[in-house]
Coordinates of N, CA and C in Angstrom, one line a residue:
M1 N 38.4 -83.6 -77.7 CA 37.9 -83.2 -76.6 C 39.4 -81.8 -76.1
A2 N 40.5 -82.6 -76.0 CA 41.6 -81.4 -75.3 C 41.4 -80.6 -75.6
D3 N 41.3 -80.1 -77.1 CA 41.3 -79.1 -78.0 C 40.1 -78.0 -77.0
R4 N 39.3 -78.3 -76.8 CA 37.9 -77.5 -76.5 C 37.8 -77.6 -75.6
V5 N 38.8 -77.7 -74.5 CA 38.7 -78.3 -72.7 C 40.2 -76.5 -72.7
L6 N 40.8 -77.3 -73.4 CA 42.1 -75.8 -73.0 C 41.4 -74.5 -74.2
G7 N 40.8 -75.1 -75.6 CA 40.0 -73.1 -75.9 C 39.0 -73.1 -74.5
Y8 N 38.5 -73.8 -73.7 CA 37.6 -72.6 -72.5 C 38.9 -72.5 -71.8
L9 N 39.7 -73.5 -71.4 CA 40.4 -72.6 -70.1 C 40.6 -71.3 -70.7
E10 N 41.2 -71.1 -72.1 CA 41.8 -69.7 -72.8 C 40.7 -68.3 -73.1
S11 N 40.2 -69.1 -72.9 CA 38.5 -68.1 -73.1 C 38.4 -67.2 -72.1
T12 N 37.4 -66.0 -73.0 CA 37.3 -65.2 -72.1 C 36.5 -65.4 -71.1
R13 N 35.2 -65.7 -70.6 CA 34.6 -66.6 -70.2 C 35.1 -67.1 -69.3
N14 N 36.7 -67.7 -68.8 CA 37.0 -68.3 -67.7 C 38.0 -68.2 -67.2
L15 N 38.4 -66.9 -68.3 CA 39.2 -65.8 -67.4 C 38.6 -64.7 -66.9
A16 N 37.2 -63.8 -67.3 CA 36.2 -63.7 -66.2 C 36.0 -64.3 -65.0
G17 N 35.3 -65.5 -65.3 CA 35.0 -66.1 -64.4 C 36.0 -66.3 -62.7
S18 N 36.9 -66.4 -63.6 CA 38.6 -66.5 -63.0 C 38.4 -65.9 -61.8
A19 N 38.3 -64.5 -62.5 CA 38.7 -63.0 -61.8 C 37.3 -63.0 -61.0
A20 N 36.5 -62.8 -61.1 CA 35.5 -62.9 -60.3 C 35.4 -64.0 -59.0
A21 N 35.6 -64.9 -58.9 CA 36.1 -65.8 -58.4 C 37.7 -65.7 -57.6
L22 N 37.8 -65.2 -57.6 CA 39.4 -64.3 -57.6 C 39.3 -63.6 -56.3
G23 N 38.3 -62.9 -56.8 CA 37.5 -61.6 -56.0 C 36.0 -62.4 -55.1
G24 N 36.2 -63.4 -54.8 CA 35.1 -63.7 -54.0 C 36.3 -64.5 -52.3
L25 N 37.7 -65.1 -53.6 CA 38.8 -65.1 -52.5 C 38.9 -65.2 -51.6
L26 N 39.6 -63.2 -52.3 CA 40.3 -61.8 -51.3 C 39.0 -61.8 -50.4
L27 N 37.4 -61.6 -51.0 CA 36.5 -61.5 -49.7 C 35.9 -62.3 -48.6
T28 N 36.3 -64.3 -49.0 CA 36.3 -64.9 -48.1 C 37.9 -64.8 -46.8
F29 N 39.0 -65.0 -47.8 CA 39.7 -64.5 -46.9 C 39.6 -62.8 -45.5
A30 N 39.2 -61.9 -46.2 CA 38.7 -60.6 -45.5 C 37.1 -60.9 -44.7
G31 N 37.1 -62.4 -44.1 CA 35.9 -62.8 -43.2 C 34.4 -62.1 -43.3
F32 N 34.5 -61.9 -45.0 CA 32.7 -61.7 -45.4 C 31.7 -63.0 -46.0
G33 N 32.7 -64.4 -46.3 CA 32.6 -65.1 -46.3 C 30.9 -66.4 -45.9
G34 N 31.7 -66.3 -44.6 CA 31.6 -67.3 -44.0 C 31.8 -68.5 -44.2
V35 N 31.0 -69.7 -43.8 CA 31.3 -70.7 -43.9 C 30.2 -71.3 -45.5
Y36 N 30.1 -70.7 -45.6 CA 29.2 -70.4 -47.5 C 30.4 -69.6 -48.1
W37 N 31.0 -70.0 -47.9 CA 32.4 -69.4 -49.2 C 32.7 -70.3 -50.1
P38 N 32.2 -71.7 -50.4 CA 32.6 -72.2 -51.8 C 31.2 -71.6 -52.5
V39 N 29.8 -71.5 -51.9 CA 29.0 -71.0 -52.6 C 29.4 -69.8 -53.3
V40 N 29.2 -68.7 -52.3 CA 29.9 -67.6 -52.6 C 30.8 -67.6 -54.0
V41 N 32.0 -68.2 -53.6 CA 32.9 -68.3 -54.5 C 32.6 -68.6 -56.2
G42 N 31.7 -70.4 -56.3 CA 31.1 -70.8 -57.3 C 30.4 -69.3 -58.0
G43 N 29.4 -69.1 -57.1 CA 28.2 -68.0 -57.7 C 29.2 -67.2 -58.7
L44 N 30.1 -66.1 -58.0 CA 30.6 -64.7 -58.5 C 32.0 -65.7 -60.3
Y45 N 32.3 -66.7 -59.9 CA 32.8 -67.4 -61.1 C 31.5 -67.4 -62.0
G46 N 30.8 -68.1 -61.9 CA 29.2 -68.2 -63.1 C 28.9 -67.0 -63.6
A47 N 28.4 -66.1 -62.3 CA 28.4 -64.8 -62.4 C 29.3 -63.9 -63.5
G48 N 31.0 -63.8 -63.4 CA 31.8 -63.3 -64.1 C 31.6 -64.1 -65.8
A49 N 31.8 -66.0 -65.4 CA 31.2 -66.3 -67.2 C 30.3 -66.0 -67.9
L50 N 29.1 -65.9 -67.3 CA 28.2 -65.1 -68.0 C 27.8 -64.2 -68.8
L51 N 28.3 -63.2 -67.6 CA 28.7 -61.6 -68.0 C 30.0 -61.3 -69.0
A52 N 30.6 -62.2 -69.3 CA 32.1 -61.9 -70.5 C 31.4 -61.7 -71.3
P53 N 32.0 -60.9 -72.4 CA 31.5 -61.3 -73.8 C 31.7 -62.8 -75.0
P54 N 30.3 -63.5 -75.2 CA 30.4 -64.2 -75.7 C 32.4 -64.9 -76.7
R55 N 32.6 -65.5 -77.0 CA 34.0 -65.6 -77.8 C 33.8 -65.1 -79.1
R56 N 34.4 -64.4 -80.4 CA 34.5 -63.7 -81.1 C 35.2 -64.6 -81.8
P57 N 34.9 -64.9 -82.9 CA 35.5 -65.2 -83.9 C 36.6 -64.2 -85.1
P58 N 37.6 -64.4 -85.4 CA 37.7 -63.0 -86.5 C 37.4 -62.8 -87.7
A59 N 37.1 -61.6 -88.0 CA 36.1 -61.4 -89.6 C 36.9 -62.1 -90.3
P60 N 36.9 -62.1 -91.5 CA 37.0 -62.9 -92.4 C 38.5 -61.8 -93.2
A61 N 39.8 -61.8 -92.9 CA 40.0 -60.3 -94.2 C 40.0 -60.4 -96.1
F62 N 39.0 -60.5 -96.2 CA 39.1 -59.8 -97.8 C 40.1 -59.4 -98.3
E63 N 40.5 -59.6 -99.3 CA 41.6 -58.2 -100.1 C 40.8 -56.9 -100.4
E64 N 41.4 -56.3 -100.6 CA 40.9 -54.7 -100.7 C 41.0 -54.9 -102.7
P65 N 39.5 -53.7 -102.7 CA 38.9 -53.9 -104.1 C 40.0 -53.3 -105.3
S66 N 40.7 -52.9 -104.6 CA 41.8 -52.0 -105.2 C 42.7 -52.4 -105.5
S67 N 42.7 -54.5 -105.1 CA 44.2 -54.9 -104.8 C 43.5 -56.2 -106.4
R68 N 42.8 -56.3 -106.4 CA 42.1 -57.0 -108.0 C 42.1 -55.6 -108.8
L69 N 42.8 -55.0 -109.1 CA 43.1 -54.3 -109.8 C 44.9 -54.2 -111.0
D70 N 45.0 -55.1 -109.6 CA 46.2 -55.3 -110.2 C 46.1 -56.5 -111.5
E71 N 45.8 -57.9 -111.4 CA 46.0 -58.7 -112.3 C 45.1 -58.0 -113.6
L72 N 44.5 -57.3 -113.0 CA 43.8 -56.4 -114.7 C 44.4 -56.1 -115.4
R73 N 45.7 -54.8 -114.7 CA 46.7 -53.4 -115.0 C 47.7 -55.4 -115.7
A74 N 47.9 -56.4 -115.1 CA 48.4 -57.5 -115.7 C 48.3 -57.7 -117.3
D75 N 46.6 -58.6 -117.0 CA 45.6 -59.2 -118.0 C 46.0 -58.1 -119.4
L76 N 45.5 -56.6 -119.3 CA 45.4 -55.7 -120.1 C 47.5 -55.8 -120.5
A77 N 47.8 -55.4 -120.2 CA 49.3 -55.3 -120.4 C 49.7 -56.7 -121.5
T78 N 49.3 -57.9 -121.4 CA 49.1 -58.8 -122.1 C 48.4 -58.8 -123.1
L79 N 47.0 -58.0 -123.1 CA 46.5 -57.5 -124.0 C 46.8 -56.8 -125.3
R80 N 47.7 -55.9 -124.9 CA 48.5 -54.9 -125.8 C 49.7 -56.0 -126.8
A81 N 50.2 -56.9 -126.3 CA 51.1 -57.4 -126.7 C 50.4 -58.2 -127.7
Y82 N 49.3 -59.2 -126.9 CA 49.0 -59.7 -128.3 C 48.6 -58.7 -129.8
L83 N 47.7 -57.6 -129.3 CA 47.2 -57.0 -130.6 C 48.5 -56.9 -131.0
E84 N 49.5 -56.6 -130.8 CA 50.6 -55.9 -131.5 C 51.2 -57.1 -132.5
R85 N 51.1 -58.4 -132.1 CA 50.6 -59.4 -133.2 C 49.7 -59.8 -134.5
V86 N 49.0 -59.0 -134.4 CA 48.2 -59.2 -135.0 C 48.0 -57.6 -136.2
D87 N 47.5 -58.8 -137.2 CA 47.1 -57.4 -138.1 C 45.8 -57.0 -138.5
P88 N 44.8 -56.0 -137.9 CA 43.9 -55.4 -137.5 C 43.5 -54.7 -138.4
P89 N 42.4 -54.5 -139.4 CA 42.5 -53.4 -140.9 C 42.0 -51.9 -139.8
P90 N 42.6 -51.7 -140.7 CA 43.1 -50.2 -139.9 C 41.9 -49.5 -139.2
A91 N 40.5 -49.3 -139.6 CA 39.3 -48.4 -139.1 C 39.4 -49.6 -137.7
A92 N 39.7 -50.7 -138.2 CA 39.2 -51.9 -136.4 C 40.8 -51.4 -135.5
A93 N 41.9 -50.6 -136.1 CA 42.9 -50.7 -135.1 C 42.6 -49.2 -134.4
E94 N 42.5 -48.6 -135.5 CA 42.6 -47.2 -134.6 C 40.7 -47.2 -133.6
R95 N 40.9 -48.0 -133.7 CA 39.4 -48.4 -132.2 C 39.8 -49.6 -131.8
L96 N 40.5 -50.4 -131.7 CA 40.7 -50.8 -130.8 C 42.2 -49.6 -129.6
E97 N 42.8 -49.5 -130.4 CA 43.9 -48.4 -130.0 C 42.6 -47.7 -128.9
A98 N 42.1 -46.9 -129.6 CA 41.0 -45.8 -128.7 C 40.1 -46.7 -126.8
L99 N 39.4 -48.6 -127.5 CA 39.6 -48.4 -126.5 C 40.4 -48.9 -125.3
T100 N 41.4 -49.2 -126.3 CA 42.4 -50.0 -124.2 C 43.1 -49.0 -124.1
G101 N 43.3 -47.6 -125.0 CA 43.3 -47.0 -123.8 C 43.2 -46.3 -123.2
L102 N 41.4 -45.9 -122.9 CA 40.4 -45.8 -122.5 C 40.8 -47.0 -120.9
L103 N 40.8 -48.5 -120.9 CA 40.5 -49.1 -120.2 C 42.6 -49.3 -119.5
D104 N 43.0 -48.6 -120.1 CA 44.6 -48.0 -119.5 C 44.3 -47.0 -118.6
G105 N 42.9 -46.2 -118.8 CA 43.0 -44.8 -118.5 C 41.9 -45.4 -116.6
L106 N 41.2 -45.6 -117.2 CA 40.2 -46.4 -115.9 C 41.5 -47.0 -114.7
L107 N 42.3 -48.2 -115.8 CA 43.1 -49.1 -114.8 C 44.2 -48.5 -114.2
A108 N 44.5 -47.0 -114.4 CA 46.0 -46.7 -113.6 C 46.1 -46.4 -112.5
P109 N 46.8 -46.8 -112.0 CA 47.2 -46.2 -110.5 C 46.9 -44.9 -109.9
G110 N 46.1 -44.9 -108.9 CA 45.3 -43.3 -108.7 C 43.9 -43.5 -108.4
W111 N 43.5 -42.2 -108.3 CA 41.9 -42.2 -107.6 C 40.6 -42.1 -108.5
V112 N 40.9 -42.5 -109.9 CA 40.6 -42.8 -111.0 C 40.5 -44.4 -110.5
S113 N 41.3 -45.4 -110.4 CA 40.7 -46.7 -110.6 C 40.3 -46.7 -109.2
E114 N 40.7 -46.0 -108.3 CA 39.6 -46.2 -106.9 C 38.6 -46.0 -106.6
A115 N 37.7 -45.0 -107.6 CA 36.4 -45.0 -108.2 C 36.3 -46.1 -108.9
L116 N 36.7 -47.3 -109.7 CA 36.5 -48.1 -110.3 C 36.4 -48.9 -109.2
A117 N 37.2 -49.3 -108.6 CA 37.6 -50.3 -108.0 C 36.2 -50.0 -107.1
D118 N 35.5 -48.9 -106.2 CA 34.4 -48.9 -105.2 C 32.8 -49.8 -106.4
D119 N 33.4 -49.6 -107.8 CA 32.0 -50.0 -108.8 C 32.5 -51.7 -108.5
P120 N 31.9 -52.3 -108.1 CA 31.6 -53.7 -109.1 C 31.4 -53.8 -110.0
E121 N 30.4 -53.9 -110.7 CA 29.8 -53.7 -111.5 C 30.7 -53.1 -112.9
G122 N 31.3 -52.1 -113.0 CA 32.3 -51.1 -113.4 C 33.4 -52.3 -114.1
V123 N 33.8 -52.6 -112.9 CA 35.1 -53.5 -112.7 C 34.8 -54.9 -113.3
H124 N 33.6 -55.6 -112.8 CA 33.6 -56.7 -114.1 C 33.3 -55.8 -115.6
V125 N 33.0 -55.7 -116.0 CA 32.8 -54.6 -117.6 C 34.1 -54.8 -117.7
V126 N 35.0 -53.9 -116.9 CA 36.8 -53.7 -118.1 C 37.0 -55.5 -118.0
A127 N 37.0 -55.8 -116.9 CA 37.7 -57.5 -116.6 C 37.1 -59.0 -118.3
R128 N 35.5 -57.9 -118.2 CA 34.9 -59.1 -119.3 C 35.4 -58.5 -120.7
A129 N 35.5 -57.1 -120.6 CA 36.1 -57.0 -122.5 C 37.2 -57.5 -122.2
V130 N 38.7 -56.8 -120.9 CA 39.6 -57.7 -121.1 C 40.4 -58.7 -121.4
R131 N 39.9 -59.3 -120.6 CA 40.0 -61.2 -120.9 C 38.9 -61.9 -121.8
R132 N 38.4 -61.8 -122.1 CA 37.6 -62.6 -123.0 C 36.8 -61.7 -124.4
D133 N 35.8 -60.7 -124.0 CA 35.5 -59.9 -125.2 C 36.3 -59.4 -126.7
V134 N 37.1 -58.8 -126.0 CA 38.2 -58.2 -126.8 C 39.1 -59.4 -127.2
P135 N 39.7 -60.2 -127.0 CA 40.8 -61.0 -127.4 C 39.7 -62.7 -128.5
E136 N 38.2 -62.4 -127.6 CA 37.2 -63.2 -128.8 C 37.8 -62.8 -130.0
A137 N 36.8 -61.5 -130.2 CA 36.5 -60.5 -131.1 C 37.6 -60.6 -132.3
V138 N 38.8 -60.1 -132.0 CA 40.4 -60.4 -132.6 C 40.2 -62.1 -133.3
D139 N 40.0 -62.8 -131.9 CA 40.9 -64.9 -132.4 C 39.1 -65.4 -133.5
A140 N 38.5 -64.6 -133.5 CA 37.3 -64.5 -134.3 C 37.7 -64.2 -135.7
Y141 N 38.0 -63.1 -135.5 CA 38.3 -62.3 -137.4 C 39.1 -62.9 -137.7
L142 N 40.7 -63.3 -137.2 CA 41.5 -63.4 -137.9 C 41.4 -65.7 -138.4
R143 N 40.7 -65.7 -137.3 CA 39.8 -67.4 -138.4 C 38.8 -66.8 -139.5
T144 N 38.3 -66.0 -138.6 CA 37.1 -66.1 -139.7 C 37.7 -65.4 -141.7
R145 N 38.6 -64.7 -141.1 CA 39.3 -64.1 -142.4 C 40.2 -65.0 -143.2
W146 N 40.7 -66.0 -142.7 CA 41.1 -67.2 -143.5 C 40.4 -67.9 -144.6
W147 N 39.4 -68.2 -143.4 CA 38.5 -69.2 -144.7 C 37.7 -68.4 -145.4
T148 N 37.5 -67.0 -144.9 CA 36.4 -66.0 -146.3 C 37.6 -65.9 -147.2
R149 N 39.3 -65.6 -147.3 CA 40.0 -65.8 -148.4 C 39.7 -67.3 -149.2
L150 N 39.2 -68.5 -148.7 CA 39.0 -70.4 -149.2 C 38.3 -70.0 -150.2
A151 N 36.4 -69.6 -149.4 CA 35.7 -68.9 -150.0 C 34.8 -67.5 -149.6
P152 N 35.3 -67.1 -150.5 CA 35.0 -65.3 -150.3 C 33.0 -65.7 -150.6
G153 N 32.4 -64.7 -150.0 CA 31.3 -64.5 -149.3 C 30.9 -64.5 -148.9
G154 N 29.4 -63.5 -148.6 CA 29.2 -63.2 -146.8 C 29.8 -61.7 -146.9
R155 N 29.1 -61.4 -145.3 CA 29.9 -60.1 -144.8 C 30.8 -60.9 -144.3
A156 N 32.0 -59.3 -144.4 CA 33.8 -59.5 -144.6 C 33.8 -59.2 -143.0
P157 N 34.3 -60.1 -142.7 CA 35.0 -59.8 -141.6 C 36.0 -58.5 -140.9
E158 N 36.0 -58.3 -142.0 CA 36.4 -56.4 -141.3 C 35.8 -55.8 -140.6
E159 N 34.7 -55.6 -141.3 CA 33.1 -54.4 -140.7 C 32.7 -55.8 -140.0
E160 N 33.0 -56.8 -139.5 CA 32.4 -57.3 -137.7 C 33.0 -57.1 -137.0
L161 N 34.5 -56.7 -137.6 CA 35.5 -56.8 -135.7 C 35.2 -55.5 -135.4
E162 N 34.9 -54.1 -137.0 CA 35.7 -53.6 -136.5 C 33.8 -52.8 -136.0
R163 N 32.7 -53.2 -135.8 CA 31.6 -53.3 -135.3 C 31.7 -54.0 -133.3
Q164 N 32.1 -54.7 -133.5 CA 32.0 -55.2 -132.6 C 33.1 -54.7 -130.6
V165 N 34.6 -53.9 -131.8 CA 35.0 -52.8 -131.1 C 34.3 -51.3 -130.8
T166 N 33.5 -51.1 -132.3 CA 32.8 -49.9 -131.9 C 32.1 -50.2 -130.7
L167 N 31.2 -51.7 -130.8 CA 30.2 -51.9 -129.3 C 31.4 -51.7 -128.2
L168 N 32.1 -51.8 -128.1 CA 32.9 -52.8 -126.7 C 32.9 -50.8 -125.8
H169 N 33.6 -50.1 -127.4 CA 34.1 -48.6 -126.8 C 33.4 -48.0 -125.6
G170 N 32.1 -48.8 -127.3 CA 30.9 -47.6 -126.3 C 30.4 -47.9 -125.3
E171 N 30.7 -49.4 -124.8 CA 30.2 -50.0 -123.3 C 31.1 -49.3 -122.2
A172 N 32.7 -49.1 -122.4 CA 33.7 -48.9 -121.6 C 33.3 -46.7 -122.5
Q173 N 32.8 -46.0 -123.1 CA 32.4 -45.3 -122.6 C 31.4 -44.8 -121.4
A174 N 30.6 -45.1 -121.9 CA 29.6 -46.3 -120.7 C 29.8 -45.3 -119.2
L175 N 30.6 -45.9 -119.0 CA 31.6 -46.9 -117.8 C 32.3 -45.4 -117.6
V176 N 32.9 -44.6 -118.3 CA 33.5 -43.8 -118.0 C 33.2 -42.2 -117.8
D177 N 32.2 -42.7 -118.8 CA 31.0 -41.6 -118.1 C 29.5 -41.1 -116.6
G178 N 29.8 -42.7 -116.8 CA 28.8 -42.5 -115.5 C 30.5 -42.8 -114.1
L179 N 31.3 -43.0 -114.1 CA 32.0 -42.5 -113.0 C 32.8 -41.0 -113.2
R180 N 32.6 -40.4 -114.3 CA 32.6 -39.0 -114.2 C 31.3 -38.1 -114.1
E181 N 30.4 -38.5 -114.1 CA 28.9 -38.3 -113.0 C 28.5 -38.3 -111.9
A182 N 29.3 -39.5 -111.4 CA 28.7 -39.9 -110.0 C 29.9 -38.8 -109.1
E183 N 30.8 -37.9 -109.7 CA 32.3 -37.2 -109.2 C 31.7 -35.9 -109.6
E184 N 31.3 -35.6 -110.7 CA 29.9 -34.2 -110.3 C 29.0 -34.2 -109.6
L185 N 28.4 -35.5 -109.8 CA 27.1 -35.2 -108.5 C 27.5 -34.7 -107.1
R186 N 29.1 -35.5 -106.7 CA 29.9 -35.6 -105.2 C 29.7 -33.6 -105.4
Q187 N 30.1 -33.6 -106.8 CA 30.2 -32.2 -106.1 C 29.5 -30.9 -106.0
R188 N 28.4 -31.4 -106.5 CA 27.4 -30.4 -106.6 C 26.8 -30.4 -105.0
S189 N 27.2 -32.0 -104.6 CA 26.2 -32.1 -103.3 C 27.0 -31.7 -102.3
H190 N 28.4 -31.0 -102.0 CA 29.0 -30.3 -101.4 C 28.9 -28.8 -101.2
T191 N 28.2 -28.8 -102.7 CA 28.1 -27.3 -103.0 C 26.7 -26.7 -101.7
R192 N 25.9 -27.9 -102.1 CA 24.6 -27.7 -101.1 C 24.8 -27.5 -100.0
Y193 N 25.5 -28.8 -99.6 CA 26.4 -28.8 -98.2 C 26.5 -27.2 -97.3
L194 N 27.5 -27.0 -98.8 CA 27.8 -25.7 -97.6 C 26.8 -24.4 -97.9
E195 N 25.5 -24.5 -99.4 CA 25.1 -23.1 -99.3 C 24.0 -24.0 -97.0
D196 N 23.5 -25.0 -97.4 CA 22.7 -25.2 -96.0 C 23.2 -24.6 -94.9
R197 N 24.7 -25.0 -95.2 CA 25.5 -24.6 -94.3 C 25.7 -23.6 -92.6
G198 N 24.8 -22.1 -94.4 CA 24.3 -21.1 -93.7 C 25.0 -19.9 -94.3
G199 N 25.7 -20.4 -95.1 CA 26.4 -19.2 -95.3 C 25.5 -19.1 -96.9
A200 N 24.8 -19.2 -97.3 CA 24.1 -19.4 -98.7 C 23.5 -18.1 -99.5
G201 N 23.1 -17.0 -98.3 CA 22.7 -16.0 -98.7 C 24.0 -15.2 -99.0
T202 N 25.1 -15.2 -98.6 CA 26.7 -14.2 -98.2 C 26.6 -14.7 -99.9
V203 N 27.3 -16.0 -100.3 CA 27.7 -16.9 -101.1 C 27.0 -16.2 -102.6
R204 N 25.0 -16.1 -102.6 CA 24.7 -15.6 -103.6 C 24.3 -14.2 -104.1
A205 N 24.9 -13.7 -102.7 CA 25.2 -12.3 -103.2 C 26.5 -11.6 -103.5
R206 N 26.9 -12.6 -103.2 CA 28.8 -11.9 -103.8 C 29.0 -12.5 -105.0
T207 N 28.3 -13.6 -106.0 CA 27.6 -14.1 -107.2 C 27.5 -13.3 -108.3
E208 N 25.9 -12.9 -107.0 CA 25.1 -11.9 -107.9 C 26.1 -10.4 -107.9
Q209 N 26.7 -9.8 -107.0 CA 27.9 -9.1 -107.4 C 28.9 -9.2 -108.3
A210 N 29.0 -9.8 -108.0 CA 30.3 -10.0 -109.2 C 29.9 -10.4 -110.8
E211 N 28.4 -10.5 -111.0 CA 28.0 -11.2 -111.8 C 27.7 -9.8 -113.5
T212 N 27.1 -9.1 -112.0 CA 26.6 -7.7 -112.4 C 27.4 -6.5 -112.4
G213 N 28.6 -6.8 -110.9 CA 29.1 -5.3 -111.0 C 28.4 -4.6 -110.3
R214 N 27.2 -4.7 -109.5 CA 26.5 -3.9 -108.8 C 26.1 -4.7 -107.2
P215 N 26.5 -3.5 -106.0 CA 26.5 -4.1 -104.7 C 24.9 -4.8 -105.4
P216 N 24.6 -5.6 -104.1 CA 23.4 -6.3 -104.2 C 22.1 -5.8 -103.7
E217 N 21.1 -5.6 -103.6 CA 19.8 -4.7 -103.2 C 19.4 -4.9 -101.7
P218 N 19.2 -4.1 -101.1 CA 19.2 -4.5 -99.4 C 18.1 -5.4 -99.6

């Protein structure tokens, strides 16, 4: 109860009402309130309290999307260290290197990672590849390879690993292509904006002259 009372005393409503009531007291001392000055002061306090904006709790401050990528960069470094300790087949090793290169390029600090941070689905794709898909694929290969040596037969684990890494590389490449297309669309949109701003005719005329070597027709 005491906290609620203290909170109201510090609230904007009470401060605004008190300021209005103080104005009423000043009017009373100036001779405008008369015998009804308590009503005037109380009414001004109530009006000030009602007109004051309600207390607004501060909005939660969530971390910036780009800050989430710092953990992913550290996890990718851990994944690279893990891959250096295993012995994947040459074809899969080459594809793993290409895949981690793509992921490293996406997470490298700069405007590329900033574009990735603005794409929650893209961040999810990268996080899933780094933290689950690649470690699971390599670990399953190592375990299956051991059993295959004891009981040969069936599909070679090397082929399965290569297939999995190929699919993951395709998924990462599709993400890169999507981000690139978004930048191309942004560039084309800016071109259309410049054309629509009023200089489209001059730009086209100069382009035509540069391409043909002849001045534009009147």
